[in-house]
C-alpha cells in the first residue's frame, strides 16, 4: 500500500535561475562521526535523494546497513563515459570537499572502510585534485583508481570488474557480492542533506553538444524545463536538429522543450545535422559483433528478434532486463539494426504488461 510522504515544491524556470551554492560549506572541520548511521539514513531519506547517475534508485535504501548482507567495498563512480557530459567532472574539481564528505557519510552509514574512487584516465586533473584532497582531509581515507577511458566504463558491472575484478551475476545487483556503487553527484547531495539539512532540489546539468552555442554546466532546480536551460547556454545553433535528455548514447530524444529535467538528468545534449547518421536496417548476417560488444554478456540479437516478434517471455529468458541500454550493440551492427531500440521497446512493453507504466 502506498503511504504519504513529505514533499517540497521546487519552483523552476526563469524566475528561479540556477543558483551558486556556498563552496565553503564543507572544509577540514567536517566530521562524519557527528552523525549515527541511523541519522544519516533518515536525513538521506527525508531529502529524497536518489541515484543521480541515472538509476534513480532511492539512496537511503542502498545505505541502510544489512547485517545479513554486509557491504565490504564502496566504489564511487566518477566515470562519465558518454561524450559531452562533464557535470561530475566539475563536481570533483569544484566541490571536492563536499563530494568526499558525502563519501565519508556513506562509509559511516555502512561501517565499510574499503573505499575506491574510479576516475577515467582522461581526467588527470580530477585524479590529482581528489588524491590531494584525500591526503589533506582528516575525515576520509580512500583509494583513487585511474581507469581506462572507454565506453561504458561507468556501467556498474564494468566499474566493479575494473576496480575489484569481481563479477555481478547476470540479473543480479552489486550488493549481492558485497559492493555498493554510488555516483559523485549523489555523494555531494548526501553531504548537503546530512550536514545542511537540505533536500535535493538542485543538481548540476551539462548543457552541451555541437548544437549549443555556449556549452556549460548549470546548478539548476530539479524540474527546470530543457528549453530554459538551453537558453541559459546561449540557445541552439541554426543547424541543431535533435535535443536529447541525457548523453548521446544513453539519453532519449525529446520533441517538447518544456520537458522538465529530473534528479537523474545530468545532461541535455543538442546534436546538429552533421552528427546524424542515416540508418537503413538490413537483415542480420549473424556476424556476432553485437554479442561481442555487449558489456553485460547478453545476446542482443536474440532479444531484439524476440521483441520484434512479440515474444516477450523469450526476451525475458535472454535477460532483457539486464541490458543497461548502452547502445554498443547497435553501434557495432553492420546491418544497422537498432538493437537497443528494440530492447528499450521490449522493456516498456513488459512494464506496461505489469501495469508499471501507462498503456
Ligand atoms: S544496449 Fe546492447 S550492448 Fe548495451 S547492454 Fe544492452 S544489449 Fe548489451
Ligand atoms: S551485429 Fe547485427 S548483423 Fe551481426 S549478429 Fe548482431 S544483429 Fe546480426
PDB file of N, CA and C in Angstrom, residues 148-187:
ATOM      1  N   UNK A 148      40.879   2.958 -17.379  1.00  0.00           N
ATOM      2  CA  UNK A 148      41.000   3.160 -18.817  1.00  0.00           C
ATOM      3  C   UNK A 148      39.765   3.915 -19.322  1.00  0.00           C
ATOM      4  N   UNK A 149      39.983   4.868 -20.212  1.00  0.00           N
ATOM      5  CA  UNK A 149      38.854   5.615 -20.768  1.00  0.00           C
ATOM      6  C   UNK A 149      38.225   4.796 -21.879  1.00  0.00           C
ATOM      7  N   UNK A 150      37.089   4.237 -21.583  1.00  0.00           N
ATOM      8  CA  UNK A 150      36.371   3.501 -22.622  1.00  0.00           C
ATOM      9  C   UNK A 150      34.893   3.446 -22.255  1.00  0.00           C
ATOM     10  N   UNK A 151      34.082   3.242 -23.269  1.00  0.00           N
ATOM     11  CA  UNK A 151      32.637   3.223 -23.067  1.00  0.00           C
ATOM     12  C   UNK A 151      32.159   1.776 -22.988  1.00  0.00           C
ATOM     13  N   UNK A 152      31.281   1.388 -22.041  1.00  0.00           N
ATOM     14  CA  UNK A 152      30.705   2.168 -20.952  1.00  0.00           C
ATOM     15  C   UNK A 152      31.382   1.862 -19.611  1.00  0.00           C
ATOM     16  N   UNK A 153      32.506   2.502 -19.348  1.00  0.00           N
ATOM     17  CA  UNK A 153      33.248   2.257 -18.106  1.00  0.00           C
ATOM     18  C   UNK A 153      32.408   2.606 -16.874  1.00  0.00           C
ATOM     19  N   UNK A 154      31.445   3.544 -17.032  1.00  0.00           N
ATOM     20  CA  UNK A 154      30.629   3.959 -15.892  1.00  0.00           C
ATOM     21  C   UNK A 154      29.486   3.008 -15.560  1.00  0.00           C
ATOM     22  N   UNK A 155      29.300   1.949 -16.350  1.00  0.00           N
ATOM     23  CA  UNK A 155      28.281   0.957 -16.000  1.00  0.00           C
ATOM     24  C   UNK A 155      28.708   0.254 -14.712  1.00  0.00           C
ATOM     25  N   UNK A 156      27.753  -0.019 -13.829  1.00  0.00           N
ATOM     26  CA  UNK A 156      28.106  -0.595 -12.518  1.00  0.00           C
ATOM     27  C   UNK A 156      28.948  -1.861 -12.649  1.00  0.00           C
ATOM     28  N   UNK A 157      28.523  -2.755 -13.535  1.00  0.00           N
ATOM     29  CA  UNK A 157      29.238  -4.034 -13.672  1.00  0.00           C
ATOM     30  C   UNK A 157      30.654  -3.826 -14.194  1.00  0.00           C
ATOM     31  N   UNK A 158      30.769  -2.932 -15.179  1.00  0.00           N
ATOM     32  CA  UNK A 158      32.083  -2.682 -15.769  1.00  0.00           C
ATOM     33  C   UNK A 158      33.013  -2.058 -14.728  1.00  0.00           C
ATOM     34  N   UNK A 159      32.445  -1.162 -13.928  1.00  0.00           N
ATOM     35  CA  UNK A 159      33.243  -0.484 -12.905  1.00  0.00           C
ATOM     36  C   UNK A 159      33.723  -1.476 -11.839  1.00  0.00           C
ATOM     37  N   UNK A 160      32.819  -2.334 -11.392  1.00  0.00           N
ATOM     38  CA  UNK A 160      33.176  -3.315 -10.357  1.00  0.00           C
ATOM     39  C   UNK A 160      34.249  -4.268 -10.888  1.00  0.00           C
ATOM     40  N   UNK A 161      34.095  -4.680 -12.136  1.00  0.00           N
ATOM     41  CA  UNK A 161      35.087  -5.579 -12.747  1.00  0.00           C
ATOM     42  C   UNK A 161      36.445  -4.873 -12.832  1.00  0.00           C
ATOM     43  N   UNK A 162      36.409  -3.597 -13.252  1.00  0.00           N
ATOM     44  CA  UNK A 162      37.667  -2.866 -13.446  1.00  0.00           C
ATOM     45  C   UNK A 162      38.360  -2.563 -12.119  1.00  0.00           C
ATOM     46  N   UNK A 163      37.580  -2.257 -11.079  1.00  0.00           N
ATOM     47  CA  UNK A 163      38.190  -1.840  -9.804  1.00  0.00           C
ATOM     48  C   UNK A 163      38.528  -3.043  -8.923  1.00  0.00           C
ATOM     49  N   UNK A 164      37.591  -3.998  -8.824  1.00  0.00           N
ATOM     50  CA  UNK A 164      37.766  -5.107  -7.868  1.00  0.00           C
ATOM     51  C   UNK A 164      38.007  -6.458  -8.532  1.00  0.00           C
ATOM     52  N   UNK A 165      37.884  -6.504  -9.858  1.00  0.00           N
ATOM     53  CA  UNK A 165      37.962  -7.766 -10.601  1.00  0.00           C
ATOM     54  C   UNK A 165      36.929  -8.773 -10.082  1.00  0.00           C
ATOM     55  N   UNK A 166      35.729  -8.265  -9.778  1.00  0.00           N
ATOM     56  CA  UNK A 166      34.626  -9.131  -9.347  1.00  0.00           C
ATOM     57  C   UNK A 166      33.510  -9.031 -10.380  1.00  0.00           C
ATOM     58  N   UNK A 167      32.717 -10.088 -10.498  1.00  0.00           N
ATOM     59  CA  UNK A 167      31.607 -10.098 -11.455  1.00  0.00           C
ATOM     60  C   UNK A 167      30.280 -10.103 -10.704  1.00  0.00           C
ATOM     61  N   UNK A 168      29.360  -9.237 -11.122  1.00  0.00           N
ATOM     62  CA  UNK A 168      27.993  -9.301 -10.598  1.00  0.00           C
ATOM     63  C   UNK A 168      27.245 -10.333 -11.440  1.00  0.00           C
ATOM     64  N   UNK A 169      26.581 -11.323 -10.814  1.00  0.00           N
ATOM     65  CA  UNK A 169      25.875 -12.328 -11.620  1.00  0.00           C
ATOM     66  C   UNK A 169      24.840 -11.677 -12.536  1.00  0.00           C
ATOM     67  N   UNK A 170      24.663 -12.237 -13.743  1.00  0.00           N
ATOM     68  CA  UNK A 170      23.665 -11.701 -14.671  1.00  0.00           C
ATOM     69  C   UNK A 170      22.295 -11.715 -14.007  1.00  0.00           C
ATOM     70  N   UNK A 171      21.618 -10.577 -14.067  1.00  0.00           N
ATOM     71  CA  UNK A 171      20.310 -10.458 -13.419  1.00  0.00           C
ATOM     72  C   UNK A 171      20.423 -10.085 -11.949  1.00  0.00           C
ATOM     73  N   UNK A 172      21.661 -10.003 -11.414  1.00  0.00           N
ATOM     74  CA  UNK A 172      21.860  -9.666 -10.001  1.00  0.00           C
ATOM     75  C   UNK A 172      22.198  -8.198  -9.815  1.00  0.00           C
ATOM     76  N   UNK A 173      22.439  -7.810  -8.563  1.00  0.00           N
ATOM     77  CA  UNK A 173      22.791  -6.422  -8.255  1.00  0.00           C
ATOM     78  C   UNK A 173      24.063  -6.407  -7.401  1.00  0.00           C
ATOM     79  N   UNK A 174      24.812  -5.293  -7.394  1.00  0.00           N
ATOM     80  CA  UNK A 174      26.108  -5.254  -6.695  1.00  0.00           C
ATOM     81  C   UNK A 174      26.075  -5.680  -5.219  1.00  0.00           C
ATOM     82  N   UNK A 175      25.047  -5.306  -4.421  1.00  0.00           N
ATOM     83  CA  UNK A 175      25.076  -5.738  -3.010  1.00  0.00           C
ATOM     84  C   UNK A 175      25.129  -7.258  -2.844  1.00  0.00           C
ATOM     85  N   UNK A 176      24.718  -8.008  -3.884  1.00  0.00           N
ATOM     86  CA  UNK A 176      24.787  -9.474  -3.789  1.00  0.00           C
ATOM     87  C   UNK A 176      26.223  -9.952  -3.640  1.00  0.00           C
ATOM     88  N   UNK A 177      27.188  -9.142  -4.108  1.00  0.00           N
ATOM     89  CA  UNK A 177      28.598  -9.521  -3.919  1.00  0.00           C
ATOM     90  C   UNK A 177      29.285  -8.545  -2.948  1.00  0.00           C
ATOM     91  N   UNK A 178      28.469  -7.860  -2.133  1.00  0.00           N
ATOM     92  CA  UNK A 178      29.021  -7.004  -1.074  1.00  0.00           C
ATOM     93  C   UNK A 178      29.544  -5.661  -1.545  1.00  0.00           C
ATOM     94  N   UNK A 179      29.044  -5.177  -2.683  1.00  0.00           N
ATOM     95  CA  UNK A 179      29.571  -3.919  -3.230  1.00  0.00           C
ATOM     96  C   UNK A 179      28.460  -2.873  -3.319  1.00  0.00           C
ATOM     97  N   UNK A 180      28.785  -1.647  -2.931  1.00  0.00           N
ATOM     98  CA  UNK A 180      27.876  -0.525  -3.156  1.00  0.00           C
ATOM     99  C   UNK A 180      28.546   0.429  -4.138  1.00  0.00           C
ATOM    100  N   UNK A 181      27.809   0.823  -5.161  1.00  0.00           N
ATOM    101  CA  UNK A 181      28.328   1.803  -6.126  1.00  0.00           C
ATOM    102  C   UNK A 181      27.494   3.069  -5.999  1.00  0.00           C
ATOM    103  N   UNK A 182      28.170   4.207  -5.859  1.00  0.00           N
ATOM    104  CA  UNK A 182      27.442   5.478  -5.772  1.00  0.00           C
ATOM    105  C   UNK A 182      28.083   6.498  -6.694  1.00  0.00           C
ATOM    106  N   UNK A 183      27.246   7.337  -7.254  1.00  0.00           N
ATOM    107  CA  UNK A 183      27.701   8.357  -8.195  1.00  0.00           C
ATOM    108  C   UNK A 183      28.202   9.603  -7.447  1.00  0.00           C
ATOM    109  N   UNK A 184      29.061  10.369  -8.080  1.00  0.00           N
ATOM    110  CA  UNK A 184      29.679  11.556  -7.472  1.00  0.00           C
ATOM    111  C   UNK A 184      28.627  12.581  -7.021  1.00  0.00           C
ATOM    112  N   UNK A 185      27.664  12.874  -7.907  1.00  0.00           N
ATOM    113  CA  UNK A 185      26.650  13.884  -7.571  1.00  0.00           C
ATOM    114  C   UNK A 185      25.808  13.429  -6.379  1.00  0.00           C
ATOM    115  N   UNK A 186      25.558  12.129  -6.299  1.00  0.00           N
ATOM    116  CA  UNK A 186      24.782  11.601  -5.176  1.00  0.00           C
ATOM    117  C   UNK A 186      25.535  11.841  -3.866  1.00  0.00           C
ATOM    118  N   UNK A 187      26.858  11.660  -3.896  1.00  0.00           N
ATOM    119  CA  UNK A 187      27.667  11.890  -2.687  1.00  0.00           C
ATOM    120  C   UNK A 187      27.559  13.356  -2.253  1.00  0.00           C
TER     121      UNK A 187
END
